[in-house]
């Protein structure tokens, strides 16, 4: 009997010890260890249930009921303390972090079109007004289309003009210019007349500098038909430049060599930075080259399926990044693909 009485006393003492410890503790960690100490499987209260196994029925029921009451009391004390602790943490947080719900939200960052994309679209718009359609051709090309069919045989020294990225597959390269699309378009449309622009990325294994990247865009122009002549080429390019840069811009076409045109030339635009006087951007020349051009070579016409006795054509390869540089006075082409938002977000 006295053992049983002791158990009751023990439970009372336990409850008051647990209570005063709980009241004094601070923080989540201390709460967790209190819980395991007083309510865990090995806690004294739980042990008392075990110790009751040997007691007589009546005693067991009475002390068991009391132990259950103590356990419930401890659980509810614990719940209250948890709530109070959370509440205190929240009040503390609110007191320190002042939240002003009237402050306007942060504007989400919006992407924009790349400067080359907007320049390309502007070019398409101008050429579309002149009746050109867009014709897409692949960036991974055959050596045959990129060189052979453009009148540049395997060991021709003109291949040095295009430092090439080769793939591991024999005869497959990254196109060095958009001109291979000429043959593709001709073979698709012959003998119909053609008026297309062929845009896209080109790749050259070359040293980069302020006006040369190893990856850049070109827009190829191709016109094939009867009685197409050099005046058509010159007129089209001059019209394009005026629509792109305004009526006052000066241009010139210099003779130049490309194996797939005859005669061939390059078009320069008067340097916008120095107005033609000579500066570091135009390398003291006063002019900036923006494209190569010429009358389609008879061999290329034949390769494309056109009879050079009946048909003639002109072609040009424009550099949209160079065109954008002139328009926005950008002094280094390497900015275009460096992915620096400070540069990109200006356009
Ligand atoms: C060609 O690639 C010829 N296929 C162009 C052509 C087409 C001539 C049709 C005749 C008829 P070229 O290598 O000069 O030519 O390049 C043409 C234009 O592409 C240049 O005027 C320039 O605007 C641009 N370009 C060339 N190389 C680079 C480079 N490394 N980085 C940036 N732009 C370049």
mmCIF file of C-alpha atoms and ligand atoms in Angstrom:
data_model
loop_
_atom_site.group_PDB
_atom_site.id
_atom_site.type_symbol
_atom_site.label_atom_id
_atom_site.label_comp_id
_atom_site.label_asym_id
_atom_site.label_seq_id
_atom_site.Cartn_x
_atom_site.Cartn_y
_atom_site.Cartn_z
ATOM 1 C CA UNK A 1 0.000 0.000 0.000
ATOM 2 C CA UNK A 2 2.741 2.447 0.943
ATOM 3 C CA UNK A 3 4.555 1.692 -2.338
ATOM 4 C CA UNK A 4 1.381 2.697 -4.108
ATOM 5 C CA UNK A 5 1.104 5.846 -2.055
ATOM 6 C CA UNK A 6 4.711 6.619 -2.947
ATOM 7 C CA UNK A 7 3.849 6.267 -6.585
ATOM 8 C CA UNK A 8 1.206 8.917 -6.283
ATOM 9 C CA UNK A 9 3.643 11.172 -4.441
ATOM 10 C CA UNK A 10 6.246 10.438 -7.088
ATOM 11 C CA UNK A 11 3.843 11.407 -9.838
ATOM 12 C CA UNK A 12 2.924 14.630 -8.050
ATOM 13 C CA UNK A 13 6.572 15.529 -7.576
ATOM 14 C CA UNK A 14 7.273 14.669 -11.188
ATOM 15 C CA UNK A 15 4.444 16.881 -12.419
ATOM 16 C CA UNK A 16 5.579 19.848 -10.396
ATOM 17 C CA UNK A 17 9.224 19.418 -11.456
ATOM 18 C CA UNK A 18 8.201 19.081 -15.105
ATOM 19 C CA UNK A 19 5.978 22.145 -14.803
ATOM 20 C CA UNK A 20 8.630 24.401 -13.304
ATOM 21 C CA UNK A 21 11.235 23.225 -15.823
ATOM 22 C CA UNK A 22 8.837 23.821 -18.711
ATOM 23 C CA UNK A 23 8.003 27.306 -17.489
ATOM 24 C CA UNK A 24 11.674 28.215 -17.304
ATOM 25 C CA UNK A 25 12.827 26.831 -20.663
ATOM 26 C CA UNK A 26 13.354 28.972 -23.753
ATOM 27 C CA UNK A 27 13.477 27.983 -27.426
ATOM 28 C CA UNK A 28 12.387 25.117 -29.672
ATOM 29 C CA UNK A 29 15.375 22.902 -28.935
ATOM 30 C CA UNK A 30 14.837 22.933 -25.177
ATOM 31 C CA UNK A 31 11.150 22.139 -25.780
ATOM 32 C CA UNK A 32 12.015 19.045 -27.774
ATOM 33 C CA UNK A 33 14.333 17.677 -25.119
ATOM 34 C CA UNK A 34 11.759 18.419 -22.380
ATOM 35 C CA UNK A 35 9.178 16.449 -24.386
ATOM 36 C CA UNK A 36 11.400 13.414 -24.713
ATOM 37 C CA UNK A 37 12.390 13.606 -21.046
ATOM 38 C CA UNK A 38 8.846 13.790 -19.621
ATOM 39 C CA UNK A 39 6.647 12.250 -22.312
ATOM 40 C CA UNK A 40 9.026 9.951 -24.194
ATOM 41 C CA UNK A 41 8.909 6.130 -23.999
ATOM 42 C CA UNK A 42 11.534 6.001 -21.270
ATOM 43 C CA UNK A 43 10.139 8.920 -19.246
ATOM 44 C CA UNK A 44 9.282 8.338 -15.536
ATOM 45 C CA UNK A 45 5.516 8.601 -16.189
ATOM 46 C CA UNK A 46 5.691 5.854 -18.774
ATOM 47 C CA UNK A 47 7.832 3.755 -16.435
ATOM 48 C CA UNK A 48 5.160 4.025 -13.759
ATOM 49 C CA UNK A 49 2.660 2.336 -16.089
ATOM 50 C CA UNK A 50 5.094 -0.577 -16.336
ATOM 51 C CA UNK A 51 5.653 -0.718 -12.619
ATOM 52 C CA UNK A 52 1.877 -1.012 -12.091
ATOM 53 C CA UNK A 53 1.763 -4.392 -13.775
ATOM 54 C CA UNK A 54 2.256 -6.173 -10.436
ATOM 55 C CA UNK A 55 -0.254 -4.089 -8.431
ATOM 56 C CA UNK A 56 -3.663 -5.313 -7.397
ATOM 57 C CA UNK A 57 -6.512 -4.543 -9.737
ATOM 58 C CA UNK A 58 -8.128 -1.784 -7.680
ATOM 59 C CA UNK A 59 -4.848 -0.051 -6.929
ATOM 60 C CA UNK A 60 -3.721 -0.407 -10.518
ATOM 61 C CA UNK A 61 -6.878 1.288 -11.767
ATOM 62 C CA UNK A 62 -6.574 4.157 -9.295
ATOM 63 C CA UNK A 63 -2.898 4.879 -9.760
ATOM 64 C CA UNK A 64 -3.152 4.235 -13.490
ATOM 65 C CA UNK A 65 -5.920 6.810 -13.716
ATOM 66 C CA UNK A 66 -3.834 9.298 -11.777
ATOM 67 C CA UNK A 67 -0.800 8.613 -13.977
ATOM 68 C CA UNK A 68 -2.974 9.197 -17.027
ATOM 69 C CA UNK A 69 -4.169 12.498 -15.586
ATOM 70 C CA UNK A 70 -0.556 13.545 -14.974
ATOM 71 C CA UNK A 71 0.386 12.500 -18.521
ATOM 72 C CA UNK A 72 -2.524 14.507 -20.013
ATOM 73 C CA UNK A 73 -1.617 17.487 -17.838
ATOM 74 C CA UNK A 74 1.985 17.313 -19.068
ATOM 75 C CA UNK A 75 0.804 17.040 -22.684
ATOM 76 C CA UNK A 76 -1.475 20.016 -22.448
ATOM 77 C CA UNK A 77 1.220 22.068 -20.646
ATOM 78 C CA UNK A 78 3.542 21.158 -23.467
ATOM 79 C CA UNK A 79 1.020 22.220 -26.167
ATOM 80 C CA UNK A 80 0.488 25.542 -24.430
ATOM 81 C CA UNK A 81 4.203 26.155 -24.169
ATOM 82 C CA UNK A 82 4.713 25.281 -27.857
ATOM 83 C CA UNK A 83 1.991 27.733 -28.873
ATOM 84 C CA UNK A 84 3.386 30.431 -26.616
ATOM 85 C CA UNK A 85 6.902 29.876 -28.008
ATOM 86 C CA UNK A 86 5.684 30.122 -31.615
ATOM 87 C CA UNK A 87 3.681 33.196 -30.807
ATOM 88 C CA UNK A 88 6.680 34.837 -29.146
ATOM 89 C CA UNK A 89 8.889 34.013 -32.153
ATOM 90 C CA UNK A 90 6.307 35.490 -34.505
ATOM 91 C CA UNK A 91 5.928 38.679 -32.448
ATOM 92 C CA UNK A 92 9.696 39.013 -32.330
ATOM 93 C CA UNK A 93 9.898 38.606 -36.107
ATOM 94 C CA UNK A 94 7.130 41.116 -36.713
ATOM 95 C CA UNK A 95 8.743 43.635 -34.380
ATOM 96 C CA UNK A 96 12.034 43.457 -36.298
ATOM 97 C CA UNK A 97 10.870 42.914 -39.859
ATOM 98 C CA UNK A 98 8.629 45.782 -40.648
ATOM 99 C CA UNK A 99 6.352 44.860 -43.521
ATOM 100 C CA UNK A 100 4.934 47.685 -45.539
ATOM 101 C CA UNK A 101 2.196 46.214 -47.650
ATOM 102 C CA UNK A 102 1.751 49.507 -49.484
ATOM 103 C CA UNK A 103 5.189 49.365 -51.152
ATOM 104 C CA UNK A 104 4.768 48.694 -54.901
ATOM 105 C CA UNK A 105 5.870 45.175 -55.958
ATOM 106 C CA UNK A 106 9.131 44.471 -57.739
ATOM 107 C CA UNK A 107 8.723 44.459 -61.483
ATOM 108 C CA UNK A 108 9.629 41.028 -62.879
ATOM 109 C CA UNK A 109 12.639 41.105 -65.203
ATOM 110 C CA UNK A 110 11.474 40.927 -68.793
ATOM 111 C CA UNK A 111 13.602 39.504 -71.544
ATOM 112 C CA UNK A 112 13.978 41.221 -74.874
ATOM 113 C CA UNK A 113 14.955 40.410 -78.410
ATOM 114 C CA UNK A 114 18.678 40.250 -79.089
ATOM 115 C CA UNK A 115 20.036 43.173 -81.074
ATOM 116 C CA UNK A 116 20.935 40.829 -83.946
ATOM 117 C CA UNK A 117 17.380 39.500 -84.027
ATOM 118 C CA UNK A 118 15.911 42.997 -84.266
ATOM 119 C CA UNK A 119 18.456 43.913 -86.953
ATOM 120 C CA UNK A 120 17.664 40.735 -88.903
ATOM 121 C CA UNK A 121 13.936 41.459 -88.679
ATOM 122 C CA UNK A 122 14.507 44.995 -89.905
ATOM 123 C CA UNK A 123 16.501 43.591 -92.833
ATOM 124 C CA UNK A 124 13.774 41.047 -93.661
ATOM 125 C CA UNK A 125 11.194 43.816 -93.582
ATOM 126 C CA UNK A 126 13.163 45.977 -96.013
ATOM 127 C CA UNK A 127 13.878 43.096 -98.394
ATOM 128 C CA UNK A 128 10.281 41.836 -98.124
ATOM 129 C CA UNK A 129 9.141 45.252 -99.357
ATOM 130 C CA UNK A 130 11.363 44.670 -102.393
ATOM 131 C CA UNK A 131 9.749 41.280 -103.039
ATOM 132 C CA UNK A 132 12.271 38.945 -101.379
ATOM 133 C CA UNK A 133 11.209 35.795 -99.536
ATOM 134 C CA UNK A 134 13.114 34.076 -96.726
ATOM 135 C CA UNK A 135 14.728 30.742 -97.533
ATOM 136 C CA UNK A 136 16.336 28.791 -94.699
ATOM 137 C CA UNK A 137 19.286 26.489 -95.212
ATOM 138 C CA UNK A 138 21.279 24.384 -92.703
ATOM 139 C CA UNK A 139 24.195 25.544 -90.568
ATOM 140 C CA UNK A 140 25.876 22.139 -90.769
ATOM 141 C CA UNK A 141 26.754 21.821 -94.420
ATOM 142 C CA UNK A 142 28.510 19.556 -96.857
ATOM 143 C CA UNK A 143 31.913 20.556 -98.137
ATOM 144 C CA UNK A 144 30.364 20.161 -101.577
ATOM 145 C CA UNK A 145 27.716 22.859 -101.038
ATOM 146 C CA UNK A 146 29.948 25.197 -99.043
ATOM 147 C CA UNK A 147 32.840 25.055 -101.543
ATOM 148 C CA UNK A 148 32.746 22.672 -104.527
ATOM 149 C CA UNK A 149 29.443 23.752 -106.054
ATOM 150 C CA UNK A 150 30.419 27.382 -105.460
ATOM 151 C CA UNK A 151 33.316 26.971 -107.847
ATOM 152 C CA UNK A 152 35.929 26.383 -105.131
ATOM 153 C CA UNK A 153 37.516 22.947 -105.784
ATOM 154 C CA UNK A 154 39.260 21.021 -102.978
ATOM 155 C CA UNK A 155 42.752 22.441 -103.341
ATOM 156 C CA UNK A 156 41.780 25.889 -104.588
ATOM 157 C CA UNK A 157 43.732 28.588 -102.711
ATOM 158 C CA UNK A 158 40.517 30.620 -102.295
ATOM 159 C CA UNK A 159 39.536 28.166 -99.543
ATOM 160 C CA UNK A 160 41.980 30.100 -97.347
ATOM 161 C CA UNK A 161 39.472 32.974 -97.362
ATOM 162 C CA UNK A 162 37.234 30.833 -95.144
ATOM 163 C CA UNK A 163 38.970 29.258 -92.137
ATOM 164 C CA UNK A 164 36.743 26.287 -91.586
ATOM 165 C CA UNK A 165 35.447 24.261 -88.635
ATOM 166 C CA UNK A 166 35.458 20.625 -89.748
ATOM 167 C CA UNK A 167 33.398 17.886 -88.089
ATOM 168 C CA UNK A 168 34.609 14.355 -87.448
ATOM 169 C CA UNK A 169 32.444 13.218 -90.347
ATOM 170 C CA UNK A 170 34.284 13.368 -93.653
ATOM 171 C CA UNK A 171 32.915 16.099 -95.915
ATOM 172 C CA UNK A 172 30.682 17.666 -93.204
ATOM 173 C CA UNK A 173 31.552 21.153 -91.951
ATOM 174 C CA UNK A 174 29.993 24.152 -90.204
ATOM 175 C CA UNK A 175 29.065 26.557 -92.975
ATOM 176 C CA UNK A 176 31.527 29.406 -93.303
ATOM 177 C CA UNK A 177 29.022 31.606 -95.110
ATOM 178 C CA UNK A 178 25.396 31.534 -96.238
ATOM 179 C CA UNK A 179 26.355 31.162 -99.915
ATOM 180 C CA UNK A 180 25.845 27.330 -99.946
ATOM 181 C CA UNK A 181 22.137 28.140 -99.582
ATOM 182 C CA UNK A 182 22.329 29.623 -103.097
ATOM 183 C CA UNK A 183 22.781 26.203 -104.665
ATOM 184 C CA UNK A 184 20.101 24.667 -102.450
ATOM 185 C CA UNK A 185 17.593 27.379 -103.446
ATOM 186 C CA UNK A 186 18.497 27.155 -107.136
ATOM 187 C CA UNK A 187 18.134 23.368 -107.164
ATOM 188 C CA UNK A 188 14.729 23.673 -105.520
ATOM 189 C CA UNK A 189 13.337 26.414 -107.766
ATOM 190 C CA UNK A 190 15.045 25.964 -111.193
ATOM 191 C CA UNK A 191 14.001 26.992 -113.802
ATOM 192 C CA UNK A 192 11.713 29.484 -112.021
ATOM 193 C CA UNK A 193 13.016 32.986 -111.226
ATOM 194 C CA UNK A 194 14.323 33.447 -107.672
ATOM 195 C CA UNK A 195 14.334 36.377 -105.259
ATOM 196 C CA UNK A 196 15.278 35.179 -101.786
ATOM 197 C CA UNK A 197 17.179 36.131 -98.623
ATOM 198 C CA UNK A 198 19.054 33.326 -96.869
ATOM 199 C CA UNK A 199 19.766 34.268 -93.256
ATOM 200 C CA UNK A 200 21.612 32.491 -90.470
ATOM 201 C CA UNK A 201 24.650 31.733 -88.363
ATOM 202 C CA UNK A 202 28.048 31.113 -89.938
ATOM 203 C CA UNK A 203 31.217 29.811 -88.295
ATOM 204 C CA UNK A 204 34.857 30.546 -89.012
ATOM 205 C CA UNK A 205 37.919 29.269 -87.263
ATOM 206 C CA UNK A 206 39.523 32.678 -87.074
ATOM 207 C CA UNK A 207 41.202 35.062 -84.704
ATOM 208 C CA UNK A 208 38.617 37.382 -83.182
ATOM 209 C CA UNK A 209 39.020 41.164 -83.096
ATOM 210 C CA UNK A 210 36.784 44.234 -82.898
ATOM 211 C CA UNK A 211 35.106 43.411 -86.227
ATOM 212 C CA UNK A 212 35.557 39.607 -86.476
ATOM 213 C CA UNK A 213 33.810 36.887 -84.488
ATOM 214 C CA UNK A 214 34.154 33.153 -85.014
ATOM 215 C CA UNK A 215 30.343 32.912 -84.967
ATOM 216 C CA UNK A 216 28.263 35.541 -86.728
ATOM 217 C CA UNK A 217 25.213 35.956 -88.928
ATOM 218 C CA UNK A 218 24.989 36.577 -92.603
ATOM 219 C CA UNK A 219 22.071 37.400 -94.831
ATOM 220 C CA UNK A 220 22.562 36.157 -98.354
ATOM 221 C CA UNK A 221 20.657 37.736 -101.218
ATOM 222 C CA UNK A 222 20.015 35.739 -104.350
ATOM 223 C CA UNK A 223 18.219 36.878 -107.463
ATOM 224 C CA UNK A 224 18.104 34.679 -110.565
ATOM 225 C CA UNK A 225 16.129 35.348 -113.722
ATOM 226 C CA UNK A 226 16.415 36.525 -117.288
ATOM 227 C CA UNK A 227 18.274 39.822 -117.943
ATOM 228 C CA UNK A 228 19.363 40.333 -114.336
ATOM 229 C CA UNK A 229 22.330 42.726 -114.456
ATOM 230 C CA UNK A 230 24.846 44.559 -112.286
ATOM 231 C CA UNK A 231 22.672 47.694 -112.201
ATOM 232 C CA UNK A 232 19.955 45.610 -110.488
ATOM 233 C CA UNK A 233 22.499 44.495 -107.903
ATOM 234 C CA UNK A 234 23.763 48.017 -107.259
ATOM 235 C CA UNK A 235 20.248 49.500 -107.147
ATOM 236 C CA UNK A 236 18.981 46.848 -104.711
ATOM 237 C CA UNK A 237 21.918 47.248 -102.337
ATOM 238 C CA UNK A 238 21.835 51.045 -102.417
ATOM 239 C CA UNK A 239 18.094 51.030 -101.779
ATOM 240 C CA UNK A 240 18.623 48.671 -98.853
ATOM 241 C CA UNK A 241 21.328 50.859 -97.309
ATOM 242 C CA UNK A 242 19.209 53.994 -97.651
ATOM 243 C CA UNK A 243 16.207 52.330 -96.032
ATOM 244 C CA UNK A 244 18.427 51.023 -93.246
ATOM 245 C CA UNK A 245 20.497 54.138 -92.532
ATOM 246 C CA UNK A 246 18.663 57.056 -94.184
ATOM 247 C CA UNK A 247 18.878 58.865 -97.514
ATOM 248 C CA UNK A 248 22.099 60.774 -96.852
ATOM 249 C CA UNK A 249 24.390 57.812 -96.358
ATOM 250 C CA UNK A 250 27.255 57.382 -98.830
ATOM 251 C CA UNK A 251 28.185 53.956 -100.182
ATOM 252 C CA UNK A 252 30.734 52.589 -102.611
ATOM 253 C CA UNK A 253 31.279 49.232 -104.300
ATOM 254 C CA UNK A 254 34.906 48.109 -104.701
ATOM 255 C CA UNK A 255 36.033 45.264 -106.953
ATOM 256 C CA UNK A 256 36.774 42.109 -104.981
ATOM 257 C CA UNK A 257 37.286 38.411 -105.588
ATOM 258 C CA UNK A 258 34.904 35.603 -104.724
ATOM 259 C CA UNK A 259 35.112 32.432 -106.900
ATOM 260 C CA UNK A 260 31.307 32.134 -107.097
ATOM 261 C CA UNK A 261 30.679 35.566 -108.675
ATOM 262 C CA UNK A 262 31.987 37.369 -111.712
ATOM 263 C CA UNK A 263 32.430 40.289 -111.467
ATOM 264 C CA UNK A 264 32.637 40.484 -107.678
ATOM 265 C CA UNK A 265 32.720 43.380 -105.267
ATOM 266 C CA UNK A 266 32.420 44.577 -101.711
ATOM 267 C CA UNK A 267 30.199 47.375 -100.508
ATOM 268 C CA UNK A 268 31.409 49.918 -97.975
ATOM 269 C CA UNK A 269 29.335 52.418 -96.023
ATOM 270 C CA UNK A 270 30.828 55.750 -95.024
ATOM 271 C CA UNK A 271 32.009 55.524 -91.411
ATOM 272 C CA UNK A 272 29.331 56.929 -89.137
ATOM 273 C CA UNK A 273 31.742 57.656 -86.344
ATOM 274 C CA UNK A 274 34.144 59.969 -88.215
ATOM 275 C CA UNK A 275 31.957 60.894 -91.194
ATOM 276 C CA UNK A 276 34.584 59.533 -93.605
ATOM 277 C CA UNK A 277 37.596 61.359 -92.177
ATOM 278 C CA UNK A 278 39.213 58.220 -90.721
ATOM 279 C CA UNK A 279 39.151 56.899 -87.163
ATOM 280 C CA UNK A 280 40.005 53.796 -85.130
ATOM 281 C CA UNK A 281 36.652 52.131 -85.857
ATOM 282 C CA UNK A 282 37.149 52.298 -89.649
ATOM 283 C CA UNK A 283 40.903 51.777 -89.253
ATOM 284 C CA UNK A 284 41.568 55.248 -90.756
ATOM 285 C CA UNK A 285 39.896 54.261 -94.033
ATOM 286 C CA UNK A 286 36.734 56.359 -93.654
ATOM 287 C CA UNK A 287 34.667 53.402 -94.918
ATOM 288 C CA UNK A 288 33.328 50.207 -93.310
ATOM 289 C CA UNK A 289 32.755 47.028 -95.291
ATOM 290 C CA UNK A 290 29.302 45.518 -94.790
ATOM 291 C CA UNK A 291 28.924 42.950 -97.562
ATOM 292 C CA UNK A 292 30.390 40.967 -100.440
ATOM 293 C CA UNK A 293 28.492 40.747 -103.727
ATOM 294 C CA UNK A 294 28.593 40.059 -107.443
ATOM 295 C CA UNK A 295 26.956 38.485 -110.464
ATOM 296 C CA UNK A 296 26.400 34.753 -109.953
ATOM 297 C CA UNK A 297 29.190 32.849 -111.730
ATOM 298 C CA UNK A 298 28.046 30.791 -114.771
ATOM 299 C CA UNK A 299 29.480 27.622 -113.163
ATOM 300 C CA UNK A 300 27.322 28.167 -110.068
ATOM 301 C CA UNK A 301 24.225 28.853 -112.180
ATOM 302 C CA UNK A 302 24.886 25.590 -114.027
ATOM 303 C CA UNK A 303 25.378 23.714 -110.717
ATOM 304 C CA UNK A 304 22.046 25.127 -109.569
ATOM 305 C CA UNK A 305 20.274 23.891 -112.714
ATOM 306 C CA UNK A 306 20.073 27.143 -114.705
ATOM 307 C CA UNK A 307 21.402 27.623 -118.249
ATOM 308 C CA UNK A 308 23.892 30.540 -117.968
ATOM 309 C CA UNK A 309 23.207 31.405 -121.620
ATOM 310 C CA UNK A 310 19.596 32.205 -120.719
ATOM 311 C CA UNK A 311 19.667 33.103 -117.036
ATOM 312 C CA UNK A 312 21.753 35.446 -114.964
ATOM 313 C CA UNK A 313 21.674 36.461 -111.340
ATOM 314 C CA UNK A 314 23.196 38.468 -108.565
ATOM 315 C CA UNK A 315 24.093 37.550 -105.018
ATOM 316 C CA UNK A 316 25.351 39.308 -101.914
ATOM 317 C CA UNK A 317 26.345 38.303 -98.393
ATOM 318 C CA UNK A 318 25.595 40.901 -95.706
ATOM 319 C CA UNK A 319 26.802 40.902 -92.112
ATOM 320 C CA UNK A 320 23.923 41.915 -89.801
ATOM 321 C CA UNK A 321 26.206 42.365 -86.776
ATOM 322 C CA UNK A 322 28.387 44.786 -88.778
ATOM 323 C CA UNK A 323 25.230 46.521 -89.996
ATOM 324 C CA UNK A 324 24.030 46.885 -86.381
ATOM 325 C CA UNK A 325 27.474 48.153 -85.332
ATOM 326 C CA UNK A 326 27.221 50.964 -87.850
ATOM 327 C CA UNK A 327 23.687 51.787 -86.872
ATOM 328 C CA UNK A 328 24.240 51.879 -83.117
ATOM 329 C CA UNK A 329 27.937 52.852 -83.144
ATOM 330 C CA UNK A 330 29.074 49.690 -81.401
ATOM 331 C CA UNK A 331 32.838 49.538 -81.469
ATOM 332 C CA UNK A 332 33.412 45.823 -80.776
ATOM 333 C CA UNK A 333 31.584 42.897 -82.384
ATOM 334 C CA UNK A 334 32.578 40.601 -79.502
ATOM 335 C CA UNK A 335 29.895 42.274 -77.370
ATOM 336 C CA UNK A 336 27.156 40.613 -79.402
ATOM 337 C CA UNK A 337 27.627 37.061 -78.127
ATOM 338 C CA UNK A 338 29.374 37.778 -74.808
ATOM 339 C CA UNK A 339 25.975 37.540 -73.042
ATOM 340 C CA UNK A 340 26.529 40.613 -70.901
ATOM 341 C CA UNK A 341 23.089 42.042 -70.059
ATOM 342 C CA UNK A 342 24.587 45.501 -69.494
ATOM 343 C CA UNK A 343 25.306 45.548 -73.227
ATOM 344 C CA UNK A 344 22.189 43.703 -74.389
ATOM 345 C CA UNK A 345 19.662 45.753 -72.442
ATOM 346 C CA UNK A 346 20.681 48.948 -74.226
ATOM 347 C CA UNK A 347 18.904 47.857 -77.392
HETATM 348 C C1 LIG B 1 31.463 35.996 -97.934
HETATM 349 O O1 LIG B 1 31.274 35.242 -96.963
HETATM 350 C C2 LIG B 1 30.721 35.744 -99.216
HETATM 351 N N1 LIG B 1 29.985 34.516 -99.136
HETATM 352 C C3 LIG B 1 29.809 36.930 -99.507
HETATM 353 C C4 LIG B 1 29.266 36.910 -100.879
HETATM 354 C C5 LIG B 1 28.011 36.404 -101.123
HETATM 355 C C6 LIG B 1 30.033 37.436 -101.916
HETATM 356 C C7 LIG B 1 27.493 36.400 -102.390
HETATM 357 C C8 LIG B 1 29.510 37.413 -103.200
HETATM 358 C C9 LIG B 1 28.246 36.926 -103.416
HETATM 359 P P1 LIG B 1 32.938 37.703 -96.653
HETATM 360 O O2 LIG B 1 33.844 36.704 -96.062
HETATM 361 O O3 LIG B 1 33.551 38.985 -97.063
HETATM 362 O O4 LIG B 1 32.210 37.114 -97.891
HETATM 363 O O5 LIG B 1 31.769 38.008 -95.630
HETATM 364 C C10 LIG B 1 30.657 38.769 -95.978
HETATM 365 C C11 LIG B 1 30.240 39.657 -94.831
HETATM 366 O O6 LIG B 1 30.029 38.860 -93.652
HETATM 367 C C12 LIG B 1 31.284 40.674 -94.427
HETATM 368 O O7 LIG B 1 31.175 41.822 -95.210
HETATM 369 C C13 LIG B 1 30.938 40.941 -92.980
HETATM 370 O O8 LIG B 1 29.850 41.850 -92.901
HETATM 371 C C14 LIG B 1 30.467 39.580 -92.526
HETATM 372 N N2 LIG B 1 31.584 38.851 -91.892
HETATM 373 C C15 LIG B 1 32.539 38.134 -92.483
HETATM 374 N N3 LIG B 1 33.379 37.601 -91.590
HETATM 375 C C16 LIG B 1 32.947 37.995 -90.376
HETATM 376 C C17 LIG B 1 33.386 37.766 -89.049
HETATM 377 N N4 LIG B 1 34.421 36.998 -88.761
HETATM 378 N N5 LIG B 1 32.690 38.333 -88.033
HETATM 379 C C18 LIG B 1 31.616 39.094 -88.314
HETATM 380 N N6 LIG B 1 31.128 39.344 -89.536
HETATM 381 C C19 LIG B 1 31.789 38.804 -90.569
#
